[in-house]
PDB file of C-alpha atoms in Angstrom:
ATOM      1  CA  MET A 168      23.403  41.482  32.145  1.00 43.00           C
ATOM      2  CA  GLY A 169      21.960  38.460  33.857  1.00 44.00           C
ATOM      3  CA  SER A 170      18.709  40.214  34.574  1.00 42.00           C
ATOM      4  CA  VAL A 171      18.410  41.267  30.933  1.00 42.00           C
ATOM      5  CA  SER A 172      18.946  37.690  29.811  1.00 42.00           C
ATOM      6  CA  VAL A 173      16.258  36.409  32.152  1.00 41.00           C
ATOM      7  CA  HIS A 174      13.922  39.194  31.029  1.00 45.00           C
ATOM      8  CA  ASN A 175      14.421  38.317  27.369  1.00 45.00           C
ATOM      9  CA  HIS A 176      13.913  34.658  28.135  1.00 44.00           C
ATOM     10  CA  THR A 177      10.638  35.489  29.855  1.00 42.00           C
ATOM     11  CA  ILE A 178       9.476  37.541  26.878  1.00 39.00           C
ATOM     12  CA  SER A 179      10.377  34.660  24.567  1.00 40.00           C
ATOM     13  CA  ASP A 180       8.383  32.223  26.700  1.00 43.00           C
ATOM     14  CA  ASN A 181       5.380  34.549  26.782  1.00 45.00           C
ATOM     15  CA  MET A 182       5.440  34.945  23.017  1.00 41.00           C
ATOM     16  CA  ARG A 183       5.601  31.183  22.565  1.00 46.00           C
ATOM     17  CA  HIS A 184       2.644  30.611  24.877  1.00 49.00           C
ATOM     18  CA  SER A 185       0.563  33.338  23.211  1.00 52.00           C
ATOM     19  CA  TRP A 186       1.386  32.207  19.672  1.00 71.00           C
ATOM     20  CA  ILE A 187      -1.552  30.860  17.679  1.00 79.00           C
ATOM     21  CA  HIS A 188      -0.940  28.290  14.974  1.00 81.00           C
ATOM     22  CA  PRO A 189      -1.771  29.773  11.525  1.00 87.00           C
ATOM     23  CA  ARG A 190      -4.123  26.904  10.668  1.00 85.00           C
ATOM     24  CA  LYS A 191      -5.939  27.304  13.964  1.00 89.00           C
ATOM     25  CA  PHE A 192      -6.331  31.010  13.285  1.00 91.00           C
ATOM     26  CA  ALA A 193      -7.608  30.246   9.775  1.00 92.00           C
ATOM     27  CA  MET A 194     -10.086  27.727  11.217  1.00 91.00           C
ATOM     28  CA  TRP A 195     -11.539  30.237  13.672  1.00 93.00           C
ATOM     29  CA  ALA A 196     -11.668  32.925  10.994  1.00 94.00           C
ATOM     30  CA  GLY A 197     -13.589  30.490   8.772  1.00 95.00           C
ATOM     31  CA  ILE A 198     -15.964  29.658  11.604  1.00 96.00           C
ATOM     32  CA  VAL A 199     -16.672  33.360  12.131  1.00 96.00           C
ATOM     33  CA  VAL A 200     -17.408  33.813   8.415  1.00 96.00           C
ATOM     34  CA  MET A 201     -19.697  30.773   8.311  1.00 96.00           C
ATOM     35  CA  SER A 202     -21.488  31.910  11.455  1.00 96.00           C
ATOM     36  CA  MET A 203     -22.121  35.314   9.915  1.00 97.00           C
ATOM     37  CA  ALA A 204     -23.425  33.686   6.728  1.00 97.00           C
ATOM     38  CA  PHE A 205     -25.945  31.538   8.591  1.00 97.00           C
ATOM     39  CA  ALA A 206     -26.888  34.473  10.816  1.00 97.00           C
ATOM     40  CA  GLY A 207     -27.657  36.400   7.635  1.00 97.00           C
ATOM     41  CA  LEU A 208     -29.798  33.561   6.298  1.00 97.00           C
ATOM     42  CA  THR A 209     -31.812  33.250   9.492  1.00 96.00           C
ATOM     43  CA  SER A 210     -32.268  37.036   9.587  1.00 97.00           C
ATOM     44  CA  ALA A 211     -33.564  36.903   5.999  1.00 97.00           C
ATOM     45  CA  TYR A 212     -35.926  34.127   7.118  1.00 96.00           C
ATOM     46  CA  LEU A 213     -37.446  36.404   9.775  1.00 96.00           C
ATOM     47  CA  VAL A 214     -37.718  39.350   7.396  1.00 96.00           C
ATOM     48  CA  ARG A 215     -39.448  37.252   4.732  1.00 95.00           C
ATOM     49  CA  LYS A 216     -41.787  35.729   7.313  1.00 93.00           C
ATOM     50  CA  GLY A 217     -42.885  39.184   8.393  1.00 93.00           C
ATOM     51  CA  ALA A 218     -43.746  40.069   4.791  1.00 92.00           C
ATOM     52  CA  GLY A 219     -46.687  37.635   4.772  1.00 89.00           C
ATOM     53  CA  ASN A 220     -47.656  34.738   2.464  1.00 90.00           C
ATOM     54  CA  TRP A 221     -46.012  32.340   4.890  1.00 94.00           C
ATOM     55  CA  THR A 222     -47.134  28.738   5.391  1.00 91.00           C
ATOM     56  CA  GLU A 223     -46.715  27.411   8.919  1.00 92.00           C
ATOM     57  CA  PHE A 224     -45.809  23.733   9.261  1.00 93.00           C
ATOM     58  CA  VAL A 225     -44.427  21.426  11.919  1.00 93.00           C
ATOM     59  CA  LEU A 226     -40.779  20.567  11.386  1.00 95.00           C
ATOM     60  CA  PRO A 227     -40.368  16.779  10.869  1.00 96.00           C
ATOM     61  CA  THR A 228     -39.133  14.913  13.942  1.00 96.00           C
ATOM     62  CA  GLN A 229     -36.345  13.407  11.826  1.00 97.00           C
ATOM     63  CA  PHE A 230     -34.508  16.723  12.148  1.00 97.00           C
ATOM     64  CA  ALA A 231     -34.633  16.463  15.939  1.00 96.00           C
ATOM     65  CA  TYR A 232     -33.302  12.907  15.730  1.00 97.00           C
ATOM     66  CA  SER A 233     -30.452  14.153  13.553  1.00 97.00           C
ATOM     67  CA  ALA A 234     -29.556  16.681  16.264  1.00 97.00           C
ATOM     68  CA  ILE A 235     -29.267  13.862  18.795  1.00 97.00           C
ATOM     69  CA  ILE A 236     -27.020  11.955  16.391  1.00 97.00           C
ATOM     70  CA  MET A 237     -24.845  15.027  15.935  1.00 97.00           C
ATOM     71  CA  LEU A 238     -24.478  15.427  19.693  1.00 97.00           C
ATOM     72  CA  MET A 239     -23.362  11.806  19.954  1.00 98.00           C
ATOM     73  CA  SER A 240     -20.848  12.305  17.148  1.00 97.00           C
ATOM     74  CA  SER A 241     -19.500  15.404  18.881  1.00 97.00           C
ATOM     75  CA  VAL A 242     -18.824  13.281  21.965  1.00 98.00           C
ATOM     76  CA  SER A 243     -17.127  10.595  19.873  1.00 98.00           C
ATOM     77  CA  ILE A 244     -14.850  13.067  18.056  1.00 97.00           C
ATOM     78  CA  TRP A 245     -13.899  14.518  21.435  1.00 97.00           C
ATOM     79  CA  ALA A 246     -13.090  10.980  22.601  1.00 97.00           C
ATOM     80  CA  ALA A 247     -10.967  10.421  19.480  1.00 95.00           C
ATOM     81  CA  SER A 248      -9.045  13.617  20.206  1.00 93.00           C
ATOM     82  CA  TRP A 249      -8.546  12.523  23.818  1.00 94.00           C
ATOM     83  CA  ALA A 250      -7.302   9.089  22.715  1.00 92.00           C
ATOM     84  CA  PHE A 251      -4.865  10.723  20.293  1.00 88.00           C
ATOM     85  CA  ARG A 252      -3.404  12.964  22.980  1.00 87.00           C
ATOM     86  CA  ASN A 253      -3.011  10.012  25.359  1.00 87.00           C
ATOM     87  CA  ASP A 254      -1.324   7.615  22.906  1.00 84.00           C
ATOM     88  CA  LYS A 255      -4.301   5.238  22.771  1.00 88.00           C
ATOM     89  CA  LEU A 256      -4.152   4.277  19.111  1.00 86.00           C
ATOM     90  CA  ALA A 257      -6.839   1.567  19.218  1.00 89.00           C
ATOM     91  CA  PHE A 258      -9.352   3.902  20.868  1.00 94.00           C
ATOM     92  CA  TYR A 259      -8.381   6.678  18.480  1.00 92.00           C
ATOM     93  CA  ARG A 260      -9.296   4.486  15.519  1.00 92.00           C
ATOM     94  CA  LEU A 261     -12.445   3.216  17.200  1.00 96.00           C
ATOM     95  CA  PHE A 262     -13.834   6.653  18.020  1.00 97.00           C
ATOM     96  CA  LEU A 263     -12.978   7.979  14.576  1.00 96.00           C
ATOM     97  CA  PHE A 264     -14.957   5.103  13.084  1.00 97.00           C
ATOM     98  CA  VAL A 265     -17.866   5.744  15.468  1.00 98.00           C
ATOM     99  CA  THR A 266     -17.856   9.420  14.488  1.00 98.00           C
ATOM    100  CA  LEU A 267     -17.845   8.478  10.819  1.00 97.00           C
ATOM    101  CA  ALA A 268     -20.767   6.069  11.310  1.00 97.00           C
ATOM    102  CA  LEU A 269     -22.774   8.637  13.280  1.00 98.00           C
ATOM    103  CA  SER A 270     -22.120  11.290  10.652  1.00 97.00           C
ATOM    104  CA  MET A 271     -23.577   8.950   8.039  1.00 97.00           C
ATOM    105  CA  GLY A 272     -26.563   8.488  10.314  1.00 97.00           C
ATOM    106  CA  PHE A 273     -26.985  12.253  10.501  1.00 98.00           C
ATOM    107  CA  MET A 274     -26.984  12.560   6.727  1.00 98.00           C
ATOM    108  CA  TYR A 275     -29.580   9.809   6.389  1.00 98.00           C
ATOM    109  CA  SER A 276     -31.745  11.412   9.054  1.00 97.00           C
ATOM    110  CA  GLN A 277     -31.606  14.720   7.189  1.00 97.00           C
ATOM    111  CA  TYR A 278     -32.653  12.946   4.000  1.00 98.00           C
ATOM    112  CA  LEU A 279     -35.614  11.405   5.807  1.00 98.00           C
ATOM    113  CA  GLY A 280     -36.562  14.849   7.096  1.00 97.00           C
ATOM    114  CA  TRP A 281     -36.592  16.275   3.585  1.00 97.00           C
ATOM    115  CA  GLN A 282     -38.631  13.337   2.333  1.00 97.00           C
ATOM    116  CA  ARG A 283     -41.137  13.886   5.130  1.00 97.00           C
ATOM    117  CA  MET A 284     -41.461  17.547   4.159  1.00 96.00           C
ATOM    118  CA  LYS A 285     -42.338  16.489   0.622  1.00 96.00           C
ATOM    119  CA  GLU A 286     -44.928  14.042   1.959  1.00 96.00           C
ATOM    120  CA  ILE A 287     -46.747  16.843   3.788  1.00 94.00           C
ATOM    121  CA  GLY A 288     -46.649  19.071   0.705  1.00 94.00           C
ATOM    122  CA  ILE A 289     -43.672  21.317   1.529  1.00 95.00           C
ATOM    123  CA  TYR A 290     -41.396  21.690  -1.491  1.00 95.00           C
ATOM    124  CA  ILE A 291     -38.265  23.689  -2.164  1.00 94.00           C
ATOM    125  CA  ASP A 292     -39.964  25.617  -4.982  1.00 91.00           C
ATOM    126  CA  GLY A 293     -43.202  26.128  -3.027  1.00 90.00           C
ATOM    127  CA  ASN A 294     -43.950  28.528  -0.189  1.00 94.00           C
ATOM    128  CA  PRO A 295     -40.956  30.583   1.047  1.00 94.00           C
ATOM    129  CA  SER A 296     -41.244  29.001   4.509  1.00 94.00           C
ATOM    130  CA  GLY A 297     -40.329  25.607   3.127  1.00 95.00           C
ATOM    131  CA  SER A 298     -37.787  27.001   0.674  1.00 96.00           C
ATOM    132  CA  PHE A 299     -35.805  28.602   3.496  1.00 97.00           C
ATOM    133  CA  VAL A 300     -35.725  25.370   5.500  1.00 97.00           C
ATOM    134  CA  TYR A 301     -34.527  23.387   2.474  1.00 97.00           C
ATOM    135  CA  VAL A 302     -31.845  25.876   1.446  1.00 97.00           C
ATOM    136  CA  ILE A 303     -30.462  26.474   4.943  1.00 97.00           C
ATOM    137  CA  SER A 304     -30.430  22.776   5.850  1.00 97.00           C
ATOM    138  CA  TYR A 305     -28.858  21.923   2.475  1.00 97.00           C
ATOM    139  CA  LEU A 306     -26.069  24.431   3.090  1.00 97.00           C
ATOM    140  CA  HIS A 307     -25.485  22.997   6.533  1.00 97.00           C
ATOM    141  CA  VAL A 308     -25.269  19.487   5.096  1.00 97.00           C
ATOM    142  CA  VAL A 309     -22.630  20.716   2.628  1.00 97.00           C
ATOM    143  CA  HIS A 310     -20.525  21.848   5.588  1.00 97.00           C
ATOM    144  CA  VAL A 311     -21.129  18.529   7.328  1.00 97.00           C
ATOM    145  CA  ALA A 312     -20.098  16.664   4.162  1.00 97.00           C
ATOM    146  CA  MET A 313     -16.786  18.548   4.172  1.00 96.00           C
ATOM    147  CA  GLY A 314     -16.241  17.410   7.752  1.00 96.00           C
ATOM    148  CA  ILE A 315     -17.155  13.834   6.888  1.00 97.00           C
ATOM    149  CA  LEU A 316     -14.546  13.793   4.120  1.00 97.00           C
ATOM    150  CA  CYS A 317     -11.893  14.969   6.586  1.00 95.00           C
ATOM    151  CA  ILE A 318     -12.980  12.373   9.161  1.00 96.00           C
ATOM    152  CA  PHE A 319     -12.810   9.634   6.534  1.00 96.00           C
ATOM    153  CA  LEU A 320      -9.312  10.657   5.423  1.00 94.00           C
ATOM    154  CA  THR A 321      -8.181  10.873   9.051  1.00 92.00           C
ATOM    155  CA  PHE A 322      -9.555   7.403   9.745  1.00 94.00           C
ATOM    156  CA  VAL A 323      -7.842   5.943   6.673  1.00 92.00           C
ATOM    157  CA  ARG A 324      -4.586   7.613   7.761  1.00 87.00           C
ATOM    158  CA  SER A 325      -4.930   6.036  11.198  1.00 86.00           C
ATOM    159  CA  LEU A 326      -5.115   2.601   9.570  1.00 88.00           C
ATOM    160  CA  TRP A 327      -2.381   3.090   6.994  1.00 83.00           C
ATOM    161  CA  LEU A 328       0.111   5.592   8.421  1.00 77.00           C
ATOM    162  CA  PHE A 329      -0.042   4.304  11.981  1.00 78.00           C
ATOM    163  CA  ARG A 330       0.415   0.609  11.292  1.00 75.00           C
ATOM    164  CA  ASN A 331       3.565   0.954  13.341  1.00 74.00           C
ATOM    165  CA  PRO A 332       2.711   2.394  16.802  1.00 73.00           C
ATOM    166  CA  ALA A 333       6.129   4.075  16.889  1.00 74.00           C
ATOM    167  CA  VAL A 334       5.169   6.154  13.858  1.00 73.00           C
ATOM    168  CA  PHE A 335       2.015   7.189  15.702  1.00 76.00           C
ATOM    169  CA  LEU A 336       4.059   8.432  18.651  1.00 75.00           C
ATOM    170  CA  ILE A 337       6.388  10.413  16.370  1.00 73.00           C
ATOM    171  CA  TYR A 338       3.409  11.898  14.542  1.00 76.00           C
ATOM    172  CA  ARG A 339       1.659  12.819  17.787  1.00 73.00           C
ATOM    173  CA  THR A 340       4.655  14.769  19.069  1.00 74.00           C
ATOM    174  CA  ASP A 341       4.901  16.840  15.892  1.00 71.00           C
ATOM    175  CA  GLY A 342       2.992  20.041  16.641  1.00 68.00           C
ATOM    176  CA  ASN A 343       2.289  20.791  12.966  1.00 70.00           C
ATOM    177  CA  LYS A 344       0.684  17.370  12.526  1.00 71.00           C
ATOM    178  CA  ARG A 345      -0.869  16.997  15.962  1.00 77.00           C
ATOM    179  CA  ILE A 346      -3.021  20.041  15.333  1.00 86.00           C
ATOM    180  CA  ASN A 347      -4.925  18.242  12.554  1.00 86.00           C
ATOM    181  CA  ILE A 348      -7.149  16.280  14.948  1.00 89.00           C
ATOM    182  CA  GLU A 349      -7.665  19.406  17.057  1.00 91.00           C
ATOM    183  CA  LEU A 350      -8.878  21.353  14.029  1.00 94.00           C
ATOM    184  CA  LEU A 351     -11.095  18.482  12.926  1.00 95.00           C
ATOM    185  CA  ALA A 352     -12.709  18.231  16.356  1.00 95.00           C
ATOM    186  CA  THR A 353     -13.204  21.993  16.524  1.00 95.00           C
ATOM    187  CA  TYR A 354     -14.856  22.077  13.112  1.00 97.00           C
ATOM    188  CA  TRP A 355     -17.092  19.136  13.967  1.00 97.00           C
ATOM    189  CA  HIS A 356     -18.201  20.734  17.235  1.00 97.00           C
ATOM    190  CA  PHE A 357     -19.019  23.862  15.239  1.00 97.00           C
ATOM    191  CA  VAL A 358     -21.297  22.133  12.717  1.00 97.00           C
ATOM    192  CA  ASP A 359     -22.929  20.338  15.662  1.00 97.00           C
ATOM    193  CA  VAL A 360     -23.683  23.579  17.525  1.00 97.00           C
ATOM    194  CA  LEU A 361     -24.750  25.194  14.256  1.00 97.00           C
ATOM    195  CA  TRP A 362     -27.375  22.525  13.605  1.00 97.00           C
ATOM    196  CA  LEU A 363     -28.690  22.795  17.166  1.00 97.00           C
ATOM    197  CA  TYR A 364     -29.043  26.543  16.646  1.00 97.00           C
ATOM    198  CA  LEU A 365     -30.834  26.091  13.319  1.00 97.00           C
ATOM    199  CA  LEU A 366     -33.154  23.450  14.738  1.00 97.00           C
ATOM    200  CA  VAL A 367     -34.178  25.636  17.675  1.00 96.00           C
ATOM    201  CA  PHE A 368     -34.543  28.600  15.314  1.00 96.00           C
ATOM    202  CA  PHE A 369     -36.864  26.718  12.951  1.00 95.00           C
ATOM    203  CA  MET A 370     -38.936  25.323  15.804  1.00 92.00           C
ATOM    204  CA  PHE A 371     -39.521  28.555  17.714  1.00 91.00           C
ATOM    205  CA  SER A 372     -39.144  31.416  15.231  1.00 83.00           C
TER     206      SER A 372
END
């Protein structure tokens, strides 16, 4: 009987360790869907390019600058997640704010890139080469904007909900709440990697 009890206990432990939080599963499922959508768009880009009537142009450097900003924000959101896990409330707030500021910088850099495209005569309703860049980058910015909203709400929560450090500690030990920052960081890393992929694709395709 004792061996059976130990065996069952081991099975229970294995199930607990292999269990994936439903929201984490939903996040990864969403990332797969979004990845497939952008893969489809870039495939359509290549197909349309091969059909002819395609204007070649140099991608504005502002888009490369925005990639650098995104990389920096990915580091800062990782730092915020690290600070959260290690009970460093002040650093958690600081790195959330830095991530928020960098994300605003990314959006502004994207805007400057679009403005530069217009200055060199590339419009969304012009040649398909420019139209694809506008549409794909616009869709990416929509996904970034969703992340920015979540970062903003998380930052506001850190100021309001965690005014008492004890509340922060209680919140951090709650698995259902602790996963929020993990999901946010994962999503932000995804939109970062996605933009790097798109940038390299546009530059070398």
